[in-house]
PDB file of C-alpha atoms in Angstrom:
ATOM      1  CA  MET Y   2       0.057   0.014   0.001  1.00 68.00           C
ATOM      2  CA  ASN Y   3       1.248   3.397  -0.938  1.00 83.00           C
ATOM      3  CA  LEU Y   4       2.239   5.273   2.346  1.00 89.00           C
ATOM      4  CA  ASP Y   5       0.778   8.523   0.990  1.00 90.00           C
ATOM      5  CA  PHE Y   6      -2.671   6.746   1.131  1.00 91.00           C
ATOM      6  CA  TYR Y   7      -2.117   6.205   4.848  1.00 92.00           C
ATOM      7  CA  ARG Y   8      -0.900   9.893   5.336  1.00 91.00           C
ATOM      8  CA  ASN Y   9      -3.924  11.169   3.508  1.00 91.00           C
ATOM      9  CA  PHE Y  10      -6.261   9.063   5.394  1.00 90.00           C
ATOM     10  CA  ILE Y  11      -4.869  10.381   8.623  1.00 91.00           C
ATOM     11  CA  ALA Y  12      -5.170  13.945   7.189  1.00 91.00           C
ATOM     12  CA  MET Y  13      -8.868  13.286   6.351  1.00 89.00           C
ATOM     13  CA  VAL Y  14      -9.627  12.044   9.865  1.00 89.00           C
ATOM     14  CA  GLU Y  15      -7.709  14.868  11.703  1.00 87.00           C
ATOM     15  CA  ALA Y  16      -9.222  17.577   9.419  1.00 87.00           C
ATOM     16  CA  GLY Y  17     -12.676  16.211  10.000  1.00 85.00           C
ATOM     17  CA  GLY Y  18     -13.648  16.022   6.314  1.00 84.00           C
ATOM     18  CA  MET Y  19     -12.245  15.616   2.835  1.00 85.00           C
ATOM     19  CA  ASN Y  20     -12.776  19.220   1.628  1.00 85.00           C
ATOM     20  CA  ARG Y  21     -10.787  20.597   4.565  1.00 86.00           C
ATOM     21  CA  ALA Y  22      -8.099  17.905   4.218  1.00 86.00           C
ATOM     22  CA  ALA Y  23      -7.727  18.629   0.536  1.00 87.00           C
ATOM     23  CA  LYS Y  24      -7.048  22.339   1.172  1.00 87.00           C
ATOM     24  CA  GLU Y  25      -4.534  21.512   4.033  1.00 86.00           C
ATOM     25  CA  ILE Y  26      -2.450  18.790   2.118  1.00 88.00           C
ATOM     26  CA  HIS Y  27      -3.003  20.289  -1.331  1.00 88.00           C
ATOM     27  CA  VAL Y  28      -4.454  16.937  -2.946  1.00 89.00           C
ATOM     28  CA  ALA Y  29      -7.786  17.293  -4.935  1.00 89.00           C
ATOM     29  CA  GLN Y  30     -10.936  16.069  -3.238  1.00 86.00           C
ATOM     30  CA  PRO Y  31     -11.779  13.544  -5.911  1.00 89.00           C
ATOM     31  CA  ALA Y  32      -8.269  11.972  -5.453  1.00 91.00           C
ATOM     32  CA  LEU Y  33      -8.850  11.608  -1.719  1.00 88.00           C
ATOM     33  CA  THR Y  34     -12.227   9.997  -2.499  1.00 88.00           C
ATOM     34  CA  ARG Y  35     -10.537   7.497  -4.723  1.00 90.00           C
ATOM     35  CA  GLN Y  36      -7.959   6.773  -2.194  1.00 90.00           C
ATOM     36  CA  LEU Y  37     -10.473   6.149   0.478  1.00 90.00           C
ATOM     37  CA  GLN Y  38     -12.281   3.693  -1.938  1.00 90.00           C
ATOM     38  CA  VAL Y  39      -8.937   1.849  -2.558  1.00 92.00           C
ATOM     39  CA  LEU Y  40      -8.347   1.482   1.233  1.00 91.00           C
ATOM     40  CA  GLU Y  41     -11.829   0.169   1.823  1.00 90.00           C
ATOM     41  CA  LYS Y  42     -11.357  -2.325  -1.027  1.00 91.00           C
ATOM     42  CA  GLU Y  43      -7.987  -3.343   0.371  1.00 92.00           C
ATOM     43  CA  TYR Y  44      -9.183  -4.046   3.791  1.00 92.00           C
ATOM     44  CA  GLY Y  45     -12.627  -5.276   2.850  1.00 93.00           C
ATOM     45  CA  ALA Y  46     -14.407  -3.016   5.337  1.00 92.00           C
ATOM     46  CA  VAL Y  47     -16.334   0.329   5.210  1.00 92.00           C
ATOM     47  CA  LEU Y  48     -14.201   2.907   6.880  1.00 91.00           C
ATOM     48  CA  VAL Y  49     -16.621   5.943   6.914  1.00 89.00           C
ATOM     49  CA  LYS Y  50     -20.247   5.850   7.936  1.00 84.00           C
ATOM     50  CA  PRO Y  51     -22.108   6.320   4.675  1.00 76.00           C
ATOM     51  CA  ARG Y  52     -24.879   8.476   6.251  1.00 63.00           C
ATOM     52  CA  LYS Y  53     -22.494  11.142   6.805  1.00 54.00           C
ATOM     53  CA  GLY Y  54     -21.119  11.233   3.264  1.00 50.00           C
ATOM     54  CA  ARG Y  55     -17.487  11.730   2.402  1.00 50.00           C
ATOM     55  CA  HIS Y  56     -17.177  15.385   3.166  1.00 59.00           C
ATOM     56  CA  VAL Y  57     -17.904  15.200   6.894  1.00 70.00           C
ATOM     57  CA  LEU Y  58     -16.115  12.084   8.038  1.00 79.00           C
ATOM     58  CA  GLU Y  59     -17.444   9.942  10.925  1.00 85.00           C
ATOM     59  CA  LEU Y  60     -15.366   6.697  11.214  1.00 88.00           C
ATOM     60  CA  THR Y  61     -16.633   3.219  11.583  1.00 91.00           C
ATOM     61  CA  GLU Y  62     -14.977   0.893  14.076  1.00 92.00           C
ATOM     62  CA  ALA Y  63     -12.827  -0.442  11.228  1.00 92.00           C
ATOM     63  CA  GLY Y  64     -12.002   3.187  10.295  1.00 89.00           C
ATOM     64  CA  TRP Y  65     -10.662   3.893  13.818  1.00 92.00           C
ATOM     65  CA  ILE Y  66      -8.587   0.738  13.825  1.00 93.00           C
ATOM     66  CA  LEU Y  67      -7.127   1.660  10.482  1.00 92.00           C
ATOM     67  CA  TYR Y  68      -6.462   5.245  11.675  1.00 91.00           C
ATOM     68  CA  ARG Y  69      -4.497   4.064  14.637  1.00 90.00           C
ATOM     69  CA  GLN Y  70      -2.441   1.628  12.792  1.00 91.00           C
ATOM     70  CA  ALA Y  71      -1.904   4.141   9.928  1.00 91.00           C
ATOM     71  CA  ARG Y  72      -0.402   6.536  12.461  1.00 89.00           C
ATOM     72  CA  GLN Y  73       2.025   3.775  13.737  1.00 87.00           C
ATOM     73  CA  ILE Y  74       3.063   2.767  10.075  1.00 89.00           C
ATOM     74  CA  CYS Y  75       3.805   6.410   9.134  1.00 88.00           C
ATOM     75  CA  GLU Y  76       5.763   7.020  12.371  1.00 84.00           C
ATOM     76  CA  ALA Y  77       7.823   3.842  11.741  1.00 83.00           C
ATOM     77  CA  ASP Y  78       8.567   4.909   8.259  1.00 85.00           C
ATOM     78  CA  SER Y  79       9.567   8.386   9.539  1.00 79.00           C
ATOM     79  CA  THR Y  80      11.862   6.734  12.215  1.00 74.00           C
ATOM     80  CA  ALA Y  81      13.430   4.521   9.601  1.00 76.00           C
ATOM     81  CA  ARG Y  82      14.114   7.297   7.148  1.00 76.00           C
ATOM     82  CA  SER Y  83      15.686   9.355   9.981  1.00 69.00           C
ATOM     83  CA  GLU Y  84      17.902   6.575  11.115  1.00 65.00           C
ATOM     84  CA  ILE Y  85      19.007   5.857   7.506  1.00 70.00           C
ATOM     85  CA  ALA Y  86      19.639   9.566   7.024  1.00 64.00           C
ATOM     86  CA  THR Y  87      21.715   9.647  10.120  1.00 58.00           C
ATOM     87  CA  LEU Y  88      23.660   6.634   8.972  1.00 57.00           C
ATOM     88  CA  GLU Y  89      24.223   7.931   5.388  1.00 54.00           C
ATOM     89  CA  GLU Y  90      24.843  11.626   5.958  1.00 53.00           C
ATOM     90  CA  GLY Y  91      26.488  11.761   9.264  1.00 54.00           C
ATOM     91  CA  PHE Y  92      25.024  13.258  12.373  1.00 64.00           C
ATOM     92  CA  THR Y  93      21.827  14.699  11.115  1.00 71.00           C
ATOM     93  CA  GLY Y  94      18.289  13.466  11.605  1.00 81.00           C
ATOM     94  CA  THR Y  95      16.100  12.942  14.653  1.00 89.00           C
ATOM     95  CA  LEU Y  96      16.587  10.915  17.798  1.00 93.00           C
ATOM     96  CA  HIS Y  97      13.305   9.345  19.111  1.00 95.00           C
ATOM     97  CA  ILE Y  98      13.181   8.817  22.956  1.00 97.00           C
ATOM     98  CA  SER Y  99      10.281   7.962  25.235  1.00 97.00           C
ATOM     99  CA  LEU Y 100      10.835   8.803  28.867  1.00 95.00           C
ATOM    100  CA  SER Y 101       9.143   9.278  32.196  1.00 90.00           C
ATOM    101  CA  PRO Y 102       8.082  13.039  32.546  1.00 87.00           C
ATOM    102  CA  SER Y 103      10.014  13.419  35.762  1.00 82.00           C
ATOM    103  CA  LEU Y 104      13.355  12.532  34.080  1.00 88.00           C
ATOM    104  CA  THR Y 105      12.948  15.008  31.236  1.00 90.00           C
ATOM    105  CA  PRO Y 106      14.659  17.885  33.007  1.00 86.00           C
ATOM    106  CA  ILE Y 107      17.550  15.685  33.804  1.00 86.00           C
ATOM    107  CA  ILE Y 108      18.039  14.355  30.221  1.00 92.00           C
ATOM    108  CA  ILE Y 109      17.784  17.818  28.803  1.00 93.00           C
ATOM    109  CA  GLU Y 110      20.430  19.051  31.169  1.00 89.00           C
ATOM    110  CA  LYS Y 111      22.783  16.049  31.249  1.00 89.00           C
ATOM    111  CA  GLY Y 112      22.199  14.727  27.743  1.00 93.00           C
ATOM    112  CA  ILE Y 113      20.664  17.008  25.109  1.00 95.00           C
ATOM    113  CA  ARG Y 114      22.423  20.255  26.163  1.00 94.00           C
ATOM    114  CA  PRO Y 115      26.042  18.878  25.878  1.00 92.00           C
ATOM    115  CA  PHE Y 116      25.064  16.623  22.779  1.00 93.00           C
ATOM    116  CA  HIS Y 117      23.684  19.707  21.065  1.00 92.00           C
ATOM    117  CA  ARG Y 118      26.889  21.601  21.488  1.00 90.00           C
ATOM    118  CA  GLN Y 119      28.782  18.903  19.444  1.00 87.00           C
ATOM    119  CA  TYR Y 120      26.048  17.810  16.975  1.00 88.00           C
ATOM    120  CA  SER Y 121      23.831  20.873  16.307  1.00 87.00           C
ATOM    121  CA  ASN Y 122      22.215  19.363  13.231  1.00 85.00           C
ATOM    122  CA  MET Y 123      20.585  16.486  15.254  1.00 89.00           C
ATOM    123  CA  THR Y 124      17.095  17.025  16.505  1.00 92.00           C
ATOM    124  CA  PHE Y 125      14.986  15.256  19.238  1.00 95.00           C
ATOM    125  CA  ARG Y 126      11.570  13.827  19.472  1.00 95.00           C
ATOM    126  CA  LEU Y 127      10.651  13.397  23.144  1.00 96.00           C
ATOM    127  CA  ARG Y 128       7.577  11.401  24.022  1.00 95.00           C
ATOM    128  CA  GLU Y 129       6.737  11.791  27.619  1.00 93.00           C
ATOM    129  CA  SER Y 130       4.559   8.983  29.122  1.00 89.00           C
ATOM    130  CA  TYR Y 131       4.369   6.492  31.923  1.00 84.00           C
ATOM    131  CA  GLN Y 132       5.543   2.807  32.256  1.00 84.00           C
ATOM    132  CA  ILE Y 133       3.308   0.703  30.008  1.00 90.00           C
ATOM    133  CA  PRO Y 134       2.796   3.139  27.094  1.00 93.00           C
ATOM    134  CA  LEU Y 135       6.513   4.111  27.311  1.00 95.00           C
ATOM    135  CA  ALA Y 136       7.636   0.566  26.951  1.00 94.00           C
ATOM    136  CA  GLU Y 137       5.067  -0.064  24.196  1.00 93.00           C
ATOM    137  CA  GLU Y 138       6.533   2.905  22.165  1.00 94.00           C
ATOM    138  CA  VAL Y 139       9.976   1.326  22.341  1.00 95.00           C
ATOM    139  CA  ARG Y 140       8.504  -2.119  21.486  1.00 92.00           C
ATOM    140  CA  ARG Y 141       6.802  -0.831  18.445  1.00 89.00           C
ATOM    141  CA  GLY Y 142       9.808   1.164  17.188  1.00 90.00           C
ATOM    142  CA  VAL Y 143       8.084   4.561  17.637  1.00 91.00           C
ATOM    143  CA  SER Y 144      11.076   5.423  19.821  1.00 94.00           C
ATOM    144  CA  GLU Y 145      14.443   4.054  19.623  1.00 95.00           C
ATOM    145  CA  LEU Y 146      15.315   4.585  23.264  1.00 97.00           C
ATOM    146  CA  GLY Y 147      13.367   4.335  26.592  1.00 97.00           C
ATOM    147  CA  ILE Y 148      14.363   5.953  29.887  1.00 96.00           C
ATOM    148  CA  THR Y 149      12.077   5.091  32.768  1.00 93.00           C
ATOM    149  CA  ASN Y 150      11.918   5.237  36.554  1.00 86.00           C
ATOM    150  CA  ALA Y 151       9.541   2.393  36.912  1.00 84.00           C
ATOM    151  CA  PRO Y 152       9.878  -1.349  36.416  1.00 86.00           C
ATOM    152  CA  LEU Y 153       9.557  -2.600  32.783  1.00 90.00           C
ATOM    153  CA  PRO Y 154       6.298  -4.401  32.152  1.00 87.00           C
ATOM    154  CA  ASP Y 155       8.046  -7.171  30.233  1.00 89.00           C
ATOM    155  CA  PRO Y 156      11.762  -7.075  30.696  1.00 90.00           C
ATOM    156  CA  SER Y 157      12.285 -10.042  28.329  1.00 93.00           C
ATOM    157  CA  LEU Y 158      11.575  -7.807  25.379  1.00 94.00           C
ATOM    158  CA  PHE Y 159      14.189  -5.318  25.988  1.00 96.00           C
ATOM    159  CA  HIS Y 160      17.933  -4.715  26.330  1.00 96.00           C
ATOM    160  CA  ILE Y 161      18.949  -2.804  29.386  1.00 95.00           C
ATOM    161  CA  ILE Y 162      21.671  -0.367  28.457  1.00 94.00           C
ATOM    162  CA  HIS Y 163      22.196   1.229  31.721  1.00 90.00           C
ATOM    163  CA  GLN Y 164      20.711   1.450  35.235  1.00 89.00           C
ATOM    164  CA  GLU Y 165      21.164   4.069  37.965  1.00 85.00           C
ATOM    165  CA  MET Y 166      19.657   3.821  41.396  1.00 86.00           C
ATOM    166  CA  SER Y 167      17.885   6.845  42.988  1.00 88.00           C
ATOM    167  CA  SER Y 168      16.652   7.139  46.631  1.00 90.00           C
ATOM    168  CA  LEU Y 169      14.134   9.055  48.541  1.00 92.00           C
ATOM    169  CA  ALA Y 170      15.332  12.551  49.535  1.00 93.00           C
ATOM    170  CA  VAL Y 171      13.761  15.819  50.870  1.00 96.00           C
ATOM    171  CA  ILE Y 172      14.258  19.113  49.163  1.00 96.00           C
ATOM    172  CA  GLY Y 173      13.450  22.384  50.762  1.00 95.00           C
ATOM    173  CA  GLN Y 174      14.659  26.004  51.130  1.00 95.00           C
ATOM    174  CA  LYS Y 175      18.251  26.399  52.498  1.00 92.00           C
ATOM    175  CA  GLU Y 176      16.845  28.696  55.320  1.00 92.00           C
ATOM    176  CA  ASN Y 177      14.772  25.812  56.637  1.00 92.00           C
ATOM    177  CA  PRO Y 178      16.474  24.597  59.853  1.00 92.00           C
ATOM    178  CA  LEU Y 179      15.652  21.208  58.647  1.00 91.00           C
ATOM    179  CA  PHE Y 180      18.547  21.466  56.117  1.00 92.00           C
ATOM    180  CA  SER Y 181      21.148  22.642  58.536  1.00 89.00           C
ATOM    181  CA  ALA Y 182      22.736  19.210  58.613  1.00 89.00           C
ATOM    182  CA  LYS Y 183      23.434  16.634  55.937  1.00 88.00           C
ATOM    183  CA  ASP Y 184      22.841  13.221  57.502  1.00 92.00           C
ATOM    184  CA  PRO Y 185      19.677  11.243  56.654  1.00 94.00           C
ATOM    185  CA  LEU Y 186      16.302  12.237  58.066  1.00 94.00           C
ATOM    186  CA  SER Y 187      13.955   9.939  59.992  1.00 95.00           C
ATOM    187  CA  ALA Y 188      10.178   9.986  59.927  1.00 95.00           C
ATOM    188  CA  GLU Y 189      10.163  11.576  63.272  1.00 95.00           C
ATOM    189  CA  ASP Y 190      12.315  14.475  61.884  1.00 94.00           C
ATOM    190  CA  LEU Y 191       9.558  15.256  59.366  1.00 95.00           C
ATOM    191  CA  GLN Y 192       6.324  14.650  61.307  1.00 93.00           C
ATOM    192  CA  HIS Y 193       5.621  18.325  61.675  1.00 93.00           C
ATOM    193  CA  GLN Y 194       6.743  19.388  58.281  1.00 95.00           C
ATOM    194  CA  ALA Y 195       4.319  20.156  55.475  1.00 96.00           C
ATOM    195  CA  LEU Y 196       5.168  17.893  52.361  1.00 96.00           C
ATOM    196  CA  ALA Y 197       4.731  17.774  48.759  1.00 96.00           C
ATOM    197  CA  VAL Y 198       4.988  14.442  47.071  1.00 95.00           C
ATOM    198  CA  SER Y 199       4.650  13.230  43.419  1.00 87.00           C
ATOM    199  CA  ARG Y 200       2.393  10.421  42.255  1.00 83.00           C
ATOM    200  CA  SER Y 201       5.479   8.053  41.657  1.00 78.00           C
ATOM    201  CA  THR Y 202       6.603   8.355  45.282  1.00 86.00           C
ATOM    202  CA  GLU Y 203       3.459   8.897  47.267  1.00 89.00           C
ATOM    203  CA  ASP Y 204       2.991   5.212  48.302  1.00 90.00           C
ATOM    204  CA  MET Y 205       6.610   4.929  49.298  1.00 89.00           C
ATOM    205  CA  VAL Y 206       6.318   8.032  51.435  1.00 92.00           C
ATOM    206  CA  LYS Y 207       3.236   6.900  53.185  1.00 92.00           C
ATOM    207  CA  GLN Y 208       4.842   3.507  53.890  1.00 92.00           C
ATOM    208  CA  PHE Y 209       7.905   5.248  55.168  1.00 93.00           C
ATOM    209  CA  PHE Y 210       5.806   7.130  57.728  1.00 95.00           C
ATOM    210  CA  LEU Y 211       3.631   4.239  58.462  1.00 94.00           C
ATOM    211  CA  GLN Y 212       6.688   2.030  59.509  1.00 92.00           C
ATOM    212  CA  ALA Y 213       7.265   4.786  62.223  1.00 94.00           C
ATOM    213  CA  GLY Y 214       3.656   4.956  63.174  1.00 95.00           C
ATOM    214  CA  ILE Y 215       3.338   8.565  61.936  1.00 94.00           C
ATOM    215  CA  HIS Y 216       0.686  10.125  59.693  1.00 93.00           C
ATOM    216  CA  PRO Y 217       2.513  12.502  57.291  1.00 94.00           C
ATOM    217  CA  ARG Y 218       1.489  16.070  56.630  1.00 94.00           C
ATOM    218  CA  ILE Y 219       1.060  15.896  52.975  1.00 95.00           C
ATOM    219  CA  LEU Y 220      -0.009  19.360  51.739  1.00 96.00           C
ATOM    220  CA  ALA Y 221       0.120  18.575  47.996  1.00 95.00           C
ATOM    221  CA  SER Y 222       0.137  15.346  46.014  1.00 94.00           C
ATOM    222  CA  VAL Y 223       0.985  16.250  42.452  1.00 93.00           C
ATOM    223  CA  ASP Y 224       1.583  14.299  39.115  1.00 86.00           C
ATOM    224  CA  ALA Y 225       4.982  15.597  38.286  1.00 83.00           C
ATOM    225  CA  ARG Y 226       8.072  15.657  40.386  1.00 85.00           C
ATOM    226  CA  SER Y 227       8.908  19.135  39.134  1.00 87.00           C
ATOM    227  CA  SER Y 228       5.621  20.487  40.635  1.00 92.00           C
ATOM    228  CA  ALA Y 229       6.637  19.047  43.985  1.00 93.00           C
ATOM    229  CA  ILE Y 230      10.009  20.835  43.746  1.00 93.00           C
ATOM    230  CA  GLN Y 231       8.198  24.070  42.803  1.00 94.00           C
ATOM    231  CA  MET Y 232       6.273  23.726  46.042  1.00 95.00           C
ATOM    232  CA  ALA Y 233       9.403  23.582  47.924  1.00 95.00           C
ATOM    233  CA  ARG Y 234      10.833  26.545  45.949  1.00 94.00           C
ATOM    234  CA  ALA Y 235       7.791  28.582  46.974  1.00 94.00           C
ATOM    235  CA  GLY Y 236       8.367  27.807  50.680  1.00 94.00           C
ATOM    236  CA  LEU Y 237       5.030  25.914  51.021  1.00 95.00           C
ATOM    237  CA  ALA Y 238       6.254  22.462  51.747  1.00 95.00           C
ATOM    238  CA  ALA Y 239       9.342  20.233  51.636  1.00 96.00           C
ATOM    239  CA  ALA Y 240       9.314  17.946  48.597  1.00 96.00           C
ATOM    240  CA  ILE Y 241      10.028  14.245  48.907  1.00 95.00           C
ATOM    241  CA  VAL Y 242      11.339  12.908  45.546  1.00 92.00           C
ATOM    242  CA  MET Y 243      13.425  10.222  44.220  1.00 88.00           C
ATOM    243  CA  TRP Y 244      16.889  11.675  43.775  1.00 88.00           C
ATOM    244  CA  ALA Y 245      19.967  10.280  41.866  1.00 83.00           C
ATOM    245  CA  PRO Y 246      23.505  11.294  43.050  1.00 78.00           C
ATOM    246  CA  TRP Y 247      24.396  12.856  39.688  1.00 77.00           C
ATOM    247  CA  GLU Y 248      21.472  15.417  39.798  1.00 82.00           C
ATOM    248  CA  THR Y 249      22.074  19.113  40.303  1.00 81.00           C
ATOM    249  CA  ILE Y 250      20.328  20.670  43.379  1.00 87.00           C
ATOM    250  CA  PRO Y 251      18.098  23.557  42.190  1.00 84.00           C
ATOM    251  CA  GLN Y 252      19.473  26.974  43.152  1.00 88.00           C
ATOM    252  CA  GLY Y 253      18.291  28.145  46.436  1.00 90.00           C
ATOM    253  CA  LEU Y 254      17.342  24.738  47.653  1.00 95.00           C
ATOM    254  CA  ALA Y 255      18.924  22.208  49.874  1.00 95.00           C
ATOM    255  CA  ILE Y 256      18.618  18.361  49.989  1.00 95.00           C
ATOM    256  CA  ARG Y 257      18.834  15.620  52.645  1.00 95.00           C
ATOM    257  CA  PRO Y 258      18.392  11.807  52.094  1.00 93.00           C
ATOM    258  CA  LEU Y 259      15.914   9.886  54.015  1.00 94.00           C
ATOM    259  CA  ARG Y 260      16.730   7.111  56.464  1.00 92.00           C
ATOM    260  CA  THR Y 261      15.024   4.481  54.322  1.00 86.00           C
ATOM    261  CA  SER Y 262      15.714   1.361  52.153  1.00 79.00           C
ATOM    262  CA  PHE Y 263      13.388   2.589  49.391  1.00 81.00           C
ATOM    263  CA  HIS Y 264      15.108   2.830  46.141  1.00 83.00           C
ATOM    264  CA  GLN Y 265      14.091   3.072  42.520  1.00 84.00           C
ATOM    265  CA  ALA Y 266      16.030   2.209  39.350  1.00 87.00           C
ATOM    266  CA  ILE Y 267      16.363   4.503  36.464  1.00 90.00           C
ATOM    267  CA  THR Y 268      16.599   2.344  33.419  1.00 94.00           C
ATOM    268  CA  VAL Y 269      17.887   3.198  29.889  1.00 95.00           C
ATOM    269  CA  PHE Y 270      16.717   0.567  27.523  1.00 97.00           C
ATOM    270  CA  CYS Y 271      16.042  -0.402  23.957  1.00 96.00           C
ATOM    271  CA  LEU Y 272      14.237  -3.135  21.980  1.00 94.00           C
ATOM    272  CA  LYS Y 273      16.178  -6.458  22.421  1.00 93.00           C
ATOM    273  CA  GLY Y 274      18.085  -7.217  19.107  1.00 90.00           C
ATOM    274  CA  HIS Y 275      17.892  -3.499  18.010  1.00 90.00           C
ATOM    275  CA  GLN Y 276      21.192  -1.971  16.756  1.00 89.00           C
ATOM    276  CA  LEU Y 277      21.262   1.600  18.026  1.00 91.00           C
ATOM    277  CA  SER Y 278      21.722   4.274  15.372  1.00 87.00           C
ATOM    278  CA  LYS Y 279      25.056   6.126  15.221  1.00 85.00           C
ATOM    279  CA  GLY Y 280      23.533   9.296  16.475  1.00 88.00           C
ATOM    280  CA  MET Y 281      22.040   7.474  19.513  1.00 92.00           C
ATOM    281  CA  VAL Y 282      25.147   5.764  20.372  1.00 92.00           C
ATOM    282  CA  ARG Y 283      26.846   9.221  20.503  1.00 91.00           C
ATOM    283  CA  PHE Y 284      24.114  10.615  22.524  1.00 94.00           C
ATOM    284  CA  LEU Y 285      24.429   7.868  25.141  1.00 94.00           C
ATOM    285  CA  LEU Y 286      28.174   8.325  25.320  1.00 92.00           C
ATOM    286  CA  CYS Y 287      27.661  12.018  25.767  1.00 90.00           C
ATOM    287  CA  LEU Y 288      25.014  11.321  28.538  1.00 91.00           C
ATOM    288  CA  HIS Y 289      27.246   8.746  30.359  1.00 87.00           C
ATOM    289  CA  LYS Y 290      30.101  11.250  30.409  1.00 87.00           C
ATOM    290  CA  GLU Y 291      27.974  13.954  31.981  1.00 83.00           C
ATOM    291  CA  LEU Y 292      26.750  11.547  34.537  1.00 79.00           C
ATOM    292  CA  GLY Y 293      30.360  10.762  35.457  1.00 69.00           C
ATOM    293  CA  ARG Y 294      30.235   7.320  33.920  1.00 51.00           C
ATOM    294  CA  LYS Y 295      32.882   5.746  31.671  1.00 41.00           C
TER     295      LYS Y 295
END
């Protein structure tokens, strides 16, 4: 099947009709009608509900299935072309990475920033998602590399390139007496402190306090780790987050570890059997160097 048929079908769906799609992608409306007919014949199913006509599109169930798969097919084609261009032309093209949202600032600071200084022609497509969809994007080839702070749903499918351990720590304003020392804090030390926690650490935090028989004062439970840190920056609460030793402490803030055995692995992985593109290999070398790794 001609990939342009898939791309144009996606355009029809996302534009909401053939006339609008024809104007946006500069393909005549009769040609789009013929392409839709070819797709319906190819897959042996009606893709658009007839009562709505071919100008205002309302997809059938089969139409929605094809739309989702067509997007995957076109993304895979784009990824392949990008990797081949990188191989043939040197360090140009796009690196596709799926990662946990809380890790994005670290990867930008420790990976993308120094890499861009050396290879300014390379671009990035970052997909921020959680555990299962993140791993699925790597499995399908939508992203070449995955970086997650949660366990992989099916480790047998993936090759682990690198793992880094992070631990629970408390972040707050330097002026807070809580941060006058550097040794690990206990639950008792924090029982009167307002706290901000992220979704990925909330259960661990509650268990940490439960073990000491203390009910924590959680002022805010947020989706992103960066939001918990922002609460600390605003002086509203101390943020309890997972923290890796190579991270940079935000300006004006201080950090202390917790006296706990709770740890979390940050995992860099790709699909098992996949040969990383030349650009991705150089990106990982740059990242490892910034993290102080050989």
